[in-house]
mmCIF file of C-alpha atoms and ligand atoms in Angstrom:
data_model
loop_
_atom_site.group_PDB
_atom_site.id
_atom_site.type_symbol
_atom_site.label_atom_id
_atom_site.label_comp_id
_atom_site.label_asym_id
_atom_site.label_seq_id
_atom_site.Cartn_x
_atom_site.Cartn_y
_atom_site.Cartn_z
ATOM 1 C CA MET V 1 -48.371 -18.680 62.265
ATOM 2 C CA ASN V 2 -48.952 -17.438 65.777
ATOM 3 C CA ASN V 3 -51.758 -15.155 66.673
ATOM 4 C CA ILE V 4 -49.944 -13.560 69.571
ATOM 5 C CA ASP V 5 -50.796 -10.002 70.434
ATOM 6 C CA TRP V 6 -47.205 -9.100 71.350
ATOM 7 C CA LYS V 7 -48.034 -5.622 72.606
ATOM 8 C CA GLN V 8 -50.507 -6.958 75.166
ATOM 9 C CA LEU V 9 -48.307 -9.667 76.641
ATOM 10 C CA PRO V 10 -48.069 -9.630 80.422
ATOM 11 C CA PHE V 11 -45.057 -10.982 82.318
ATOM 12 C CA ALA V 12 -46.480 -14.451 82.804
ATOM 13 C CA TYR V 13 -46.072 -18.134 81.973
ATOM 14 C CA PHE V 14 -46.689 -18.814 78.303
ATOM 15 C CA LYS V 15 -46.774 -22.334 76.910
ATOM 16 C CA THR V 16 -44.288 -22.888 74.090
ATOM 17 C CA ASP V 17 -43.449 -26.054 72.143
ATOM 18 C CA PHE V 18 -40.313 -27.462 73.754
ATOM 19 C CA ASN V 19 -38.074 -27.332 76.780
ATOM 20 C CA VAL V 20 -34.647 -28.846 77.212
ATOM 21 C CA ARG V 21 -33.484 -30.982 80.137
ATOM 22 C CA VAL V 22 -30.280 -32.544 81.304
ATOM 23 C CA TYR V 23 -29.751 -34.880 84.258
ATOM 24 C CA HIS V 24 -26.878 -35.214 86.685
ATOM 25 C CA LYS V 25 -26.361 -38.790 87.870
ATOM 26 C CA ASN V 26 -23.383 -40.700 89.240
ATOM 27 C CA GLY V 27 -21.409 -37.484 89.454
ATOM 28 C CA GLN V 28 -21.837 -36.369 85.834
ATOM 29 C CA TRP V 29 -24.131 -34.536 83.472
ATOM 30 C CA GLY V 30 -25.832 -36.585 80.751
ATOM 31 C CA ASN V 31 -26.994 -35.585 77.261
ATOM 32 C CA LEU V 32 -29.491 -32.897 76.363
ATOM 33 C CA GLU V 33 -33.079 -34.127 76.155
ATOM 34 C CA VAL V 34 -35.808 -32.225 74.349
ATOM 35 C CA SER V 35 -39.260 -32.445 75.897
ATOM 36 C CA ASP V 36 -42.672 -31.243 74.787
ATOM 37 C CA SER V 37 -44.144 -31.804 78.237
ATOM 38 C CA GLU V 38 -44.851 -29.001 80.685
ATOM 39 C CA HIS V 39 -44.459 -31.448 83.577
ATOM 40 C CA ILE V 40 -41.563 -32.984 85.469
ATOM 41 C CA PRO V 41 -42.045 -36.462 86.904
ATOM 42 C CA ILE V 42 -40.439 -36.254 90.301
ATOM 43 C CA HIS V 43 -39.708 -38.469 93.305
ATOM 44 C CA MET V 44 -41.851 -37.521 96.291
ATOM 45 C CA ALA V 45 -38.757 -37.302 98.503
ATOM 46 C CA ALA V 46 -36.781 -35.125 96.059
ATOM 47 C CA THR V 47 -34.729 -32.554 97.959
ATOM 48 C CA CYS V 48 -36.113 -29.643 95.909
ATOM 49 C CA LEU V 49 -39.539 -30.375 97.388
ATOM 50 C CA HIS V 50 -38.423 -30.711 101.007
ATOM 51 C CA TYR V 51 -35.166 -28.921 101.600
ATOM 52 C CA GLY V 52 -35.191 -26.120 99.057
ATOM 53 C CA GLN V 53 -32.488 -27.459 96.766
ATOM 54 C CA GLU V 54 -33.500 -25.331 93.815
ATOM 55 C CA ALA V 55 -32.146 -22.338 91.958
ATOM 56 C CA PHE V 56 -33.337 -20.496 88.909
ATOM 57 C CA GLU V 57 -32.257 -17.778 86.517
ATOM 58 C CA GLY V 58 -33.972 -15.175 84.403
ATOM 59 C CA MET V 59 -32.644 -13.763 81.170
ATOM 60 C CA LYS V 60 -34.012 -12.455 77.890
ATOM 61 C CA ALA V 61 -33.579 -12.866 74.142
ATOM 62 C CA PHE V 62 -34.453 -9.952 71.850
ATOM 63 C CA THR V 63 -35.066 -9.561 68.148
ATOM 64 C CA GLY V 64 -32.836 -6.679 67.082
ATOM 65 C CA ILE V 65 -33.619 -3.920 64.617
ATOM 66 C CA ASP V 66 -31.382 -5.862 62.204
ATOM 67 C CA GLY V 67 -33.487 -9.009 62.649
ATOM 68 C CA ARG V 68 -30.699 -10.793 64.544
ATOM 69 C CA ILE V 69 -31.452 -12.472 67.854
ATOM 70 C CA ARG V 70 -29.438 -11.450 70.878
ATOM 71 C CA ILE V 71 -29.308 -12.982 74.359
ATOM 72 C CA PHE V 72 -28.106 -10.519 76.981
ATOM 73 C CA ARG V 73 -25.150 -11.480 79.203
ATOM 74 C CA MET V 74 -25.823 -15.210 79.264
ATOM 75 C CA GLU V 75 -22.447 -16.032 80.720
ATOM 76 C CA GLU V 76 -23.134 -13.903 83.800
ATOM 77 C CA ASN V 77 -26.359 -15.797 84.427
ATOM 78 C CA ALA V 78 -24.501 -19.088 84.036
ATOM 79 C CA LYS V 79 -21.896 -17.975 86.568
ATOM 80 C CA ARG V 80 -24.537 -16.790 89.003
ATOM 81 C CA MET V 81 -26.331 -20.132 88.753
ATOM 82 C CA MET V 82 -23.055 -21.835 89.610
ATOM 83 C CA ARG V 83 -22.830 -19.659 92.713
ATOM 84 C CA SER V 84 -26.439 -20.513 93.598
ATOM 85 C CA ALA V 85 -25.736 -24.227 93.145
ATOM 86 C CA HIS V 86 -22.664 -23.946 95.341
ATOM 87 C CA GLY V 87 -24.671 -22.063 97.988
ATOM 88 C CA VAL V 88 -27.247 -24.832 98.450
ATOM 89 C CA MET V 89 -24.921 -27.742 97.637
ATOM 90 C CA MET V 90 -26.287 -28.700 94.222
ATOM 91 C CA ALA V 91 -24.358 -30.025 91.228
ATOM 92 C CA GLU V 92 -22.973 -27.042 89.302
ATOM 93 C CA VAL V 93 -23.857 -26.572 85.643
ATOM 94 C CA PRO V 94 -20.714 -25.564 83.752
ATOM 95 C CA VAL V 95 -21.006 -22.364 81.688
ATOM 96 C CA ASP V 96 -20.748 -24.149 78.332
ATOM 97 C CA LEU V 97 -23.437 -26.677 79.236
ATOM 98 C CA PHE V 98 -25.696 -23.867 80.512
ATOM 99 C CA SER V 99 -25.199 -21.982 77.233
ATOM 100 C CA LYS V 100 -25.865 -25.083 75.126
ATOM 101 C CA VAL V 101 -29.168 -25.784 76.868
ATOM 102 C CA VAL V 102 -30.276 -22.147 76.670
ATOM 103 C CA LEU V 103 -29.445 -21.853 72.964
ATOM 104 C CA LYS V 104 -31.240 -25.094 72.158
ATOM 105 C CA ALA V 105 -34.362 -24.027 74.057
ATOM 106 C CA VAL V 106 -34.421 -20.667 72.271
ATOM 107 C CA LYS V 107 -33.821 -22.184 68.822
ATOM 108 C CA LEU V 108 -36.589 -24.739 69.322
ATOM 109 C CA ASN V 109 -39.100 -21.988 70.112
ATOM 110 C CA LEU V 110 -38.117 -19.281 67.629
ATOM 111 C CA LYS V 111 -41.721 -18.725 66.583
ATOM 112 C CA TYR V 112 -42.371 -17.320 70.074
ATOM 113 C CA LEU V 113 -39.674 -14.707 69.823
ATOM 114 C CA PRO V 114 -41.409 -11.319 69.721
ATOM 115 C CA PRO V 115 -40.504 -9.238 66.637
ATOM 116 C CA TYR V 116 -38.539 -6.029 67.028
ATOM 117 C CA GLY V 117 -40.478 -2.998 68.211
ATOM 118 C CA GLU V 118 -43.335 -4.759 69.996
ATOM 119 C CA GLY V 119 -42.096 -4.002 73.507
ATOM 120 C CA ALA V 120 -41.775 -7.704 74.273
ATOM 121 C CA SER V 121 -38.975 -10.264 74.553
ATOM 122 C CA LEU V 122 -38.446 -13.971 75.013
ATOM 123 C CA TYR V 123 -37.937 -14.689 78.715
ATOM 124 C CA ILE V 124 -35.564 -17.564 79.405
ATOM 125 C CA ARG V 125 -36.005 -19.450 82.658
ATOM 126 C CA PRO V 126 -33.206 -21.906 83.584
ATOM 127 C CA LEU V 127 -34.047 -24.125 86.564
ATOM 128 C CA LEU V 128 -31.820 -26.426 88.626
ATOM 129 C CA ILE V 129 -33.359 -28.819 91.162
ATOM 130 C CA GLY V 130 -32.321 -31.608 93.452
ATOM 131 C CA THR V 131 -34.248 -34.648 92.205
ATOM 132 C CA GLY V 132 -32.631 -37.347 94.319
ATOM 133 C CA ALA V 133 -34.574 -38.627 97.354
ATOM 134 C CA GLN V 134 -33.463 -37.801 100.907
ATOM 135 C CA VAL V 135 -35.403 -37.821 104.143
ATOM 136 C CA GLY V 136 -32.563 -36.784 106.399
ATOM 137 C CA VAL V 137 -31.437 -33.231 105.708
ATOM 138 C CA ALA V 138 -28.708 -33.738 103.123
ATOM 139 C CA PRO V 139 -27.978 -32.702 99.536
ATOM 140 C CA ALA V 140 -29.398 -34.905 96.771
ATOM 141 C CA LYS V 141 -27.249 -37.253 94.747
ATOM 142 C CA GLU V 142 -29.187 -36.473 91.552
ATOM 143 C CA TYR V 143 -30.121 -33.188 89.830
ATOM 144 C CA MET V 144 -32.027 -31.890 86.849
ATOM 145 C CA PHE V 145 -31.178 -28.732 84.927
ATOM 146 C CA MET V 146 -33.749 -27.485 82.478
ATOM 147 C CA VAL V 147 -34.612 -24.400 80.445
ATOM 148 C CA PHE V 148 -38.001 -23.236 79.329
ATOM 149 C CA VAL V 149 -38.815 -20.007 77.546
ATOM 150 C CA GLY V 150 -41.843 -17.840 76.844
ATOM 151 C CA PRO V 151 -42.659 -14.442 75.349
ATOM 152 C CA VAL V 152 -43.256 -11.718 77.939
ATOM 153 C CA GLY V 153 -44.174 -8.074 78.234
ATOM 154 C CA PRO V 154 -43.259 -5.709 81.074
ATOM 155 C CA TYR V 155 -42.968 -7.073 84.645
ATOM 156 C CA PHE V 156 -44.730 -4.108 86.189
ATOM 157 C CA LYS V 157 -47.851 -3.310 84.216
ATOM 158 C CA GLU V 158 -46.667 0.311 84.097
ATOM 159 C CA GLY V 159 -43.769 -0.730 81.778
ATOM 160 C CA PHE V 160 -41.313 2.172 81.718
ATOM 161 C CA ASN V 161 -43.876 4.399 83.437
ATOM 162 C CA PRO V 162 -43.166 5.163 87.087
ATOM 163 C CA VAL V 163 -44.298 2.765 89.817
ATOM 164 C CA LYS V 164 -45.072 3.154 93.520
ATOM 165 C CA MET V 165 -43.325 1.126 96.200
ATOM 166 C CA GLN V 166 -43.796 0.456 99.902
ATOM 167 C CA ILE V 167 -41.024 0.151 102.502
ATOM 168 C CA VAL V 168 -41.550 -2.797 104.881
ATOM 169 C CA ARG V 169 -39.854 -3.651 108.160
ATOM 170 C CA ASP V 170 -41.985 -6.551 109.408
ATOM 171 C CA TYR V 171 -40.715 -8.992 106.775
ATOM 172 C CA ASP V 172 -37.230 -9.929 105.557
ATOM 173 C CA ARG V 173 -36.657 -11.661 102.219
ATOM 174 C CA ALA V 174 -33.247 -12.890 103.269
ATOM 175 C CA ALA V 175 -30.893 -12.990 106.248
ATOM 176 C CA PRO V 176 -27.615 -11.055 106.393
ATOM 177 C CA VAL V 177 -25.469 -14.135 105.867
ATOM 178 C CA GLY V 178 -28.223 -16.335 104.459
ATOM 179 C CA THR V 179 -29.143 -16.933 100.828
ATOM 180 C CA GLY V 180 -30.123 -13.436 99.615
ATOM 181 C CA HIS V 181 -27.079 -13.161 97.366
ATOM 182 C CA ILE V 182 -28.016 -16.271 95.348
ATOM 183 C CA LYS V 183 -31.106 -16.972 93.301
ATOM 184 C CA VAL V 184 -32.860 -19.691 95.256
ATOM 185 C CA GLY V 185 -36.582 -20.202 95.707
ATOM 186 C CA GLY V 186 -36.623 -19.700 99.471
ATOM 187 C CA ASN V 187 -35.884 -15.982 99.088
ATOM 188 C CA TYR V 188 -38.953 -15.620 96.900
ATOM 189 C CA ALA V 189 -41.170 -17.638 99.266
ATOM 190 C CA ALA V 190 -40.083 -15.308 102.068
ATOM 191 C CA SER V 191 -41.015 -12.255 99.971
ATOM 192 C CA LEU V 192 -44.532 -13.363 98.990
ATOM 193 C CA ARG V 193 -46.554 -12.070 101.976
ATOM 194 C CA ALA V 194 -44.942 -8.640 101.946
ATOM 195 C CA GLY V 195 -45.339 -8.465 98.161
ATOM 196 C CA GLN V 196 -48.990 -9.431 98.249
ATOM 197 C CA ARG V 197 -49.757 -6.886 100.954
ATOM 198 C CA ALA V 198 -47.980 -4.196 98.937
ATOM 199 C CA HIS V 199 -50.170 -5.038 95.927
ATOM 200 C CA GLN V 200 -53.308 -4.971 98.040
ATOM 201 C CA ASP V 201 -52.266 -1.562 99.369
ATOM 202 C CA GLY V 202 -51.874 -0.281 95.799
ATOM 203 C CA TYR V 203 -48.099 -0.565 95.322
ATOM 204 C CA SER V 204 -46.224 -2.403 92.581
ATOM 205 C CA SER V 205 -43.802 -3.928 95.019
ATOM 206 C CA CYS V 206 -42.176 -3.546 98.404
ATOM 207 C CA ILE V 207 -38.742 -2.333 99.362
ATOM 208 C CA PHE V 208 -36.961 -4.530 101.891
ATOM 209 C CA LEU V 209 -34.476 -3.037 104.328
ATOM 210 C CA ASP V 210 -31.321 -4.697 105.647
ATOM 211 C CA ALA V 211 -32.399 -7.524 107.938
ATOM 212 C CA ARG V 212 -29.977 -6.742 110.747
ATOM 213 C CA GLU V 213 -30.674 -3.079 111.498
ATOM 214 C CA LYS V 214 -33.565 -2.077 109.239
ATOM 215 C CA LYS V 215 -31.638 1.069 108.461
ATOM 216 C CA TYR V 216 -30.525 0.627 104.876
ATOM 217 C CA ILE V 217 -32.246 -0.008 101.546
ATOM 218 C CA ASP V 218 -31.789 -3.618 100.477
ATOM 219 C CA GLU V 219 -33.863 -4.876 97.571
ATOM 220 C CA ALA V 220 -36.810 -3.533 95.572
ATOM 221 C CA GLY V 221 -38.981 -6.665 95.447
ATOM 222 C CA PRO V 222 -37.645 -8.837 92.592
ATOM 223 C CA ALA V 223 -35.197 -6.172 91.489
ATOM 224 C CA ASN V 224 -32.221 -4.088 92.695
ATOM 225 C CA PHE V 225 -32.611 -0.496 93.808
ATOM 226 C CA PHE V 226 -30.698 2.495 92.441
ATOM 227 C CA GLY V 227 -30.811 6.206 93.058
ATOM 228 C CA ILE V 228 -29.470 9.158 91.062
ATOM 229 C CA LYS V 229 -28.083 12.119 92.900
ATOM 230 C CA GLY V 230 -26.709 14.816 90.630
ATOM 231 C CA ASN V 231 -24.192 13.051 88.438
ATOM 232 C CA THR V 232 -23.875 10.009 90.716
ATOM 233 C CA TYR V 233 -25.436 6.559 90.361
ATOM 234 C CA VAL V 234 -25.865 4.994 93.808
ATOM 235 C CA THR V 235 -26.861 1.392 94.522
ATOM 236 C CA PRO V 236 -26.876 -0.617 97.776
ATOM 237 C CA ASP V 237 -23.973 -2.694 98.985
ATOM 238 C CA SER V 238 -25.420 -5.544 101.003
ATOM 239 C CA SER V 239 -24.688 -9.221 101.619
ATOM 240 C CA SER V 240 -28.379 -10.091 101.260
ATOM 241 C CA ILE V 241 -29.244 -8.696 97.839
ATOM 242 C CA LEU V 242 -29.013 -10.547 94.563
ATOM 243 C CA PRO V 243 -26.142 -9.192 92.470
ATOM 244 C CA SER V 244 -28.259 -8.048 89.542
ATOM 245 C CA ILE V 245 -26.732 -8.401 86.091
ATOM 246 C CA THR V 246 -28.874 -5.492 84.902
ATOM 247 C CA ASN V 247 -27.530 -3.340 87.754
ATOM 248 C CA MET V 248 -23.981 -4.435 86.982
ATOM 249 C CA SER V 249 -24.579 -3.311 83.378
ATOM 250 C CA LEU V 250 -26.176 0.002 84.385
ATOM 251 C CA ARG V 251 -23.162 0.795 86.562
ATOM 252 C CA VAL V 252 -20.949 0.358 83.504
ATOM 253 C CA LEU V 253 -23.279 2.422 81.311
ATOM 254 C CA ALA V 254 -23.482 5.165 83.938
ATOM 255 C CA ALA V 255 -19.676 5.287 84.091
ATOM 256 C CA ASP V 256 -19.558 5.344 80.265
ATOM 257 C CA MET V 257 -21.865 8.359 80.431
ATOM 258 C CA GLY V 258 -19.354 10.126 82.660
ATOM 259 C CA MET V 259 -21.248 9.505 85.917
ATOM 260 C CA LYS V 260 -19.760 8.646 89.256
ATOM 261 C CA VAL V 261 -20.842 5.231 90.527
ATOM 262 C CA GLU V 262 -21.185 4.390 94.222
ATOM 263 C CA THR V 263 -21.970 0.944 95.641
ATOM 264 C CA ARG V 264 -22.536 1.500 99.330
ATOM 265 C CA GLN V 265 -25.113 1.352 102.092
ATOM 266 C CA ILE V 266 -28.067 3.669 101.483
ATOM 267 C CA PRO V 267 -29.764 4.852 104.696
ATOM 268 C CA VAL V 268 -33.551 5.118 104.330
ATOM 269 C CA GLU V 269 -33.431 8.852 105.078
ATOM 270 C CA GLU V 270 -31.202 9.399 102.065
ATOM 271 C CA LEU V 271 -34.284 8.793 99.905
ATOM 272 C CA GLU V 272 -34.976 12.510 100.507
ATOM 273 C CA GLU V 273 -31.833 13.413 98.604
ATOM 274 C CA PHE V 274 -32.220 11.498 95.335
ATOM 275 C CA ASP V 275 -33.320 13.197 92.141
ATOM 276 C CA GLU V 276 -34.422 9.895 90.608
ATOM 277 C CA VAL V 277 -34.853 6.365 91.965
ATOM 278 C CA GLY V 278 -35.668 3.108 90.237
ATOM 279 C CA ALA V 279 -35.765 -0.672 90.318
ATOM 280 C CA CYS V 280 -33.715 -2.687 87.858
ATOM 281 C CA GLY V 281 -33.609 -6.314 86.772
ATOM 282 C CA THR V 282 -34.117 -8.616 83.820
ATOM 283 C CA ALA V 283 -37.868 -8.674 84.266
ATOM 284 C CA ALA V 284 -38.237 -5.095 85.556
ATOM 285 C CA VAL V 285 -35.620 -3.682 83.087
ATOM 286 C CA ILE V 286 -35.604 -0.171 84.591
ATOM 287 C CA SER V 287 -38.772 0.666 86.458
ATOM 288 C CA PRO V 288 -38.625 4.284 87.530
ATOM 289 C CA ILE V 289 -40.159 4.830 90.974
ATOM 290 C CA CYS V 290 -42.368 7.885 91.431
ATOM 291 C CA LEU V 291 -43.366 7.345 95.034
ATOM 292 C CA ILE V 292 -42.103 5.424 98.045
ATOM 293 C CA HIS V 293 -44.322 5.079 101.109
ATOM 294 C CA ASP V 294 -42.812 4.080 104.429
ATOM 295 C CA ARG V 295 -45.638 2.099 106.008
ATOM 296 C CA ASP V 296 -44.177 2.400 109.519
ATOM 297 C CA THR V 297 -43.352 6.087 109.671
ATOM 298 C CA GLY V 298 -45.989 7.216 107.139
ATOM 299 C CA LYS V 299 -43.349 9.215 105.297
ATOM 300 C CA VAL V 300 -43.809 9.637 101.552
ATOM 301 C CA TYR V 301 -40.937 10.245 99.142
ATOM 302 C CA GLN V 302 -41.843 11.544 95.703
ATOM 303 C CA TYR V 303 -39.936 11.634 92.443
ATOM 304 C CA CYS V 304 -40.643 12.426 88.766
ATOM 305 C CA LYS V 305 -43.219 14.994 89.809
ATOM 306 C CA ASN V 306 -44.135 15.694 86.169
ATOM 307 C CA GLY V 307 -45.211 12.038 85.901
ATOM 308 C CA GLN V 308 -42.285 11.254 83.617
ATOM 309 C CA PRO V 309 -39.212 9.139 84.371
ATOM 310 C CA GLY V 310 -36.150 11.251 85.175
ATOM 311 C CA THR V 311 -33.775 12.131 82.366
ATOM 312 C CA ILE V 312 -30.898 9.958 83.585
ATOM 313 C CA SER V 313 -33.154 6.935 84.055
ATOM 314 C CA GLN V 314 -34.416 7.535 80.517
ATOM 315 C CA LYS V 315 -30.892 7.715 79.148
ATOM 316 C CA LEU V 316 -29.816 4.555 80.945
ATOM 317 C CA TYR V 317 -32.941 2.759 79.764
ATOM 318 C CA SER V 318 -32.440 3.669 76.145
ATOM 319 C CA ARG V 319 -28.740 2.761 76.241
ATOM 320 C CA LEU V 320 -29.501 -0.627 77.771
ATOM 321 C CA LYS V 321 -32.372 -1.370 75.349
ATOM 322 C CA GLY V 322 -30.236 0.004 72.519
ATOM 323 C CA ILE V 323 -27.520 -2.564 73.175
ATOM 324 C CA GLN V 324 -30.034 -5.381 73.664
ATOM 325 C CA GLU V 325 -31.826 -4.583 70.399
ATOM 326 C CA GLY V 326 -28.857 -3.690 68.243
ATOM 327 C CA LEU V 327 -29.485 0.082 68.030
ATOM 328 C CA GLU V 328 -26.226 0.846 69.821
ATOM 329 C CA PRO V 329 -22.823 -0.758 69.446
ATOM 330 C CA ASP V 330 -22.252 -3.545 71.966
ATOM 331 C CA VAL V 331 -18.868 -2.203 73.000
ATOM 332 C CA HIS V 332 -18.652 -4.409 76.086
ATOM 333 C CA GLY V 333 -19.482 -7.624 74.211
ATOM 334 C CA TRP V 334 -22.587 -8.407 76.279
ATOM 335 C CA ASN V 335 -24.714 -10.083 73.597
ATOM 336 C CA THR V 336 -24.669 -13.654 72.388
ATOM 337 C CA PHE V 337 -26.123 -14.025 68.904
ATOM 338 C CA VAL V 338 -28.467 -16.903 68.168
ATOM 339 C CA GLU V 339 -27.541 -17.921 64.624
HETATM 340 N N1 PLP M 1 -33.100 -8.938 92.752
HETATM 341 C C1 PLP M 1 -33.920 -9.988 92.792
HETATM 342 C C2 PLP M 1 -34.446 -10.450 94.107
HETATM 343 C C3 PLP M 1 -34.274 -10.648 91.604
HETATM 344 O O1 PLP M 1 -35.107 -11.694 91.617
HETATM 345 C C4 PLP M 1 -33.768 -10.185 90.383
HETATM 346 C C5 PLP M 1 -34.075 -10.858 89.144
HETATM 347 O O2 PLP M 1 -33.342 -11.642 88.644
HETATM 348 C C6 PLP M 1 -32.915 -9.074 90.401
HETATM 349 C C7 PLP M 1 -32.599 -8.469 91.602
HETATM 350 C C8 PLP M 1 -32.328 -8.536 89.147
HETATM 351 O O3 PLP M 1 -31.293 -9.327 88.668
HETATM 352 P P1 PLP M 1 -30.933 -9.406 87.138
HETATM 353 O O4 PLP M 1 -30.686 -8.016 86.681
HETATM 354 O O5 PLP M 1 -29.755 -10.250 87.066
HETATM 355 O O6 PLP M 1 -32.128 -9.974 86.463
HETATM 356 C C1 COI M 2 -35.896 -11.669 86.713
HETATM 357 O O1 COI M 2 -35.765 -10.440 86.670
HETATM 358 O O2 COI M 2 -35.519 -12.429 85.823
HETATM 359 C C2 COI M 2 -36.523 -12.309 87.838
HETATM 360 O O3 COI M 2 -36.189 -13.396 88.079
HETATM 361 C C3 COI M 2 -37.510 -11.572 88.606
HETATM 362 C C4 COI M 2 -38.705 -12.394 89.006
HETATM 363 C C5 COI M 2 -39.552 -12.793 87.862
HETATM 364 C C6 COI M 2 -38.368 -13.508 89.902
#
């Protein structure tokens, strides 16, 4: 038996028993290999180390109220990883292979799946890297796809309690027609300095603006941004943000709730007009934002003045969690059961 204090889990690496790997050589994917090692032996000239040929994904498995295990929207993550692979010229992992590796990694580590009601889930981290050696700038001829998993708690220590964020203009996480729309490591490297400064200044994360004009809201750290204005759900349209699967789902749920949904540019000044704002993503789920500080203008935008998340954010959160944990019917067919 495990002695895991599920309720206290941070969002962090957690060693489990097995991971699953598959190698692409001579133009084709090989067989699944189960490993109990936390390490990857790698050629020193591998392209993932030098030229950023790497992409990853993040998804979650939940124990439902009925005891069944659900993985949320796995196929969307598989498709996004294919787009990431295409973007940095890596071998693409077909959706069925992606699913097979994910399911195997989850099944091999079932004892790490948090029980229902503990506020935790099993985070699933697929990783695709160029392993072939190159010294000239060129894509590798060999790749490895692997999946590891680990139990996690909330990404922001506040959980569903409101967080504070800082608007930055002196850093960009991605260029307008660069790699912001795919999930590759370079975007995260570019976000580290701004993120660390935001933490040191007392904020959970930073809000990046569009890289070209610094006029519009782009991305809320490792999550998408959304705002609620009356009965409208608004989220940025930008070529440099990651198309969040959580956000895609919230747009559907908002429409199901009878809300209007707008995907469009959001000028910074419009922050004044929102009733509620939040960050959304697999790790962040919905993190309501109570305060945004613009570090250049000094302007402060405040929300949820009673200290509580807004009512629409709460509704969206419980609908989303409800589907993921089997409390609500999965009318859109978003869950994959692990049998
Ligand atoms: N934006 C960035 C930069 C992210 O890293 C993530 C996390 O995956 C998201 C948004 C949210 O995407 P998703 O909801 O698919 O997890
Ligand atoms: C996710 O939400 O899955 C993420 O990837 C965010 C972060 C941990 C990179």
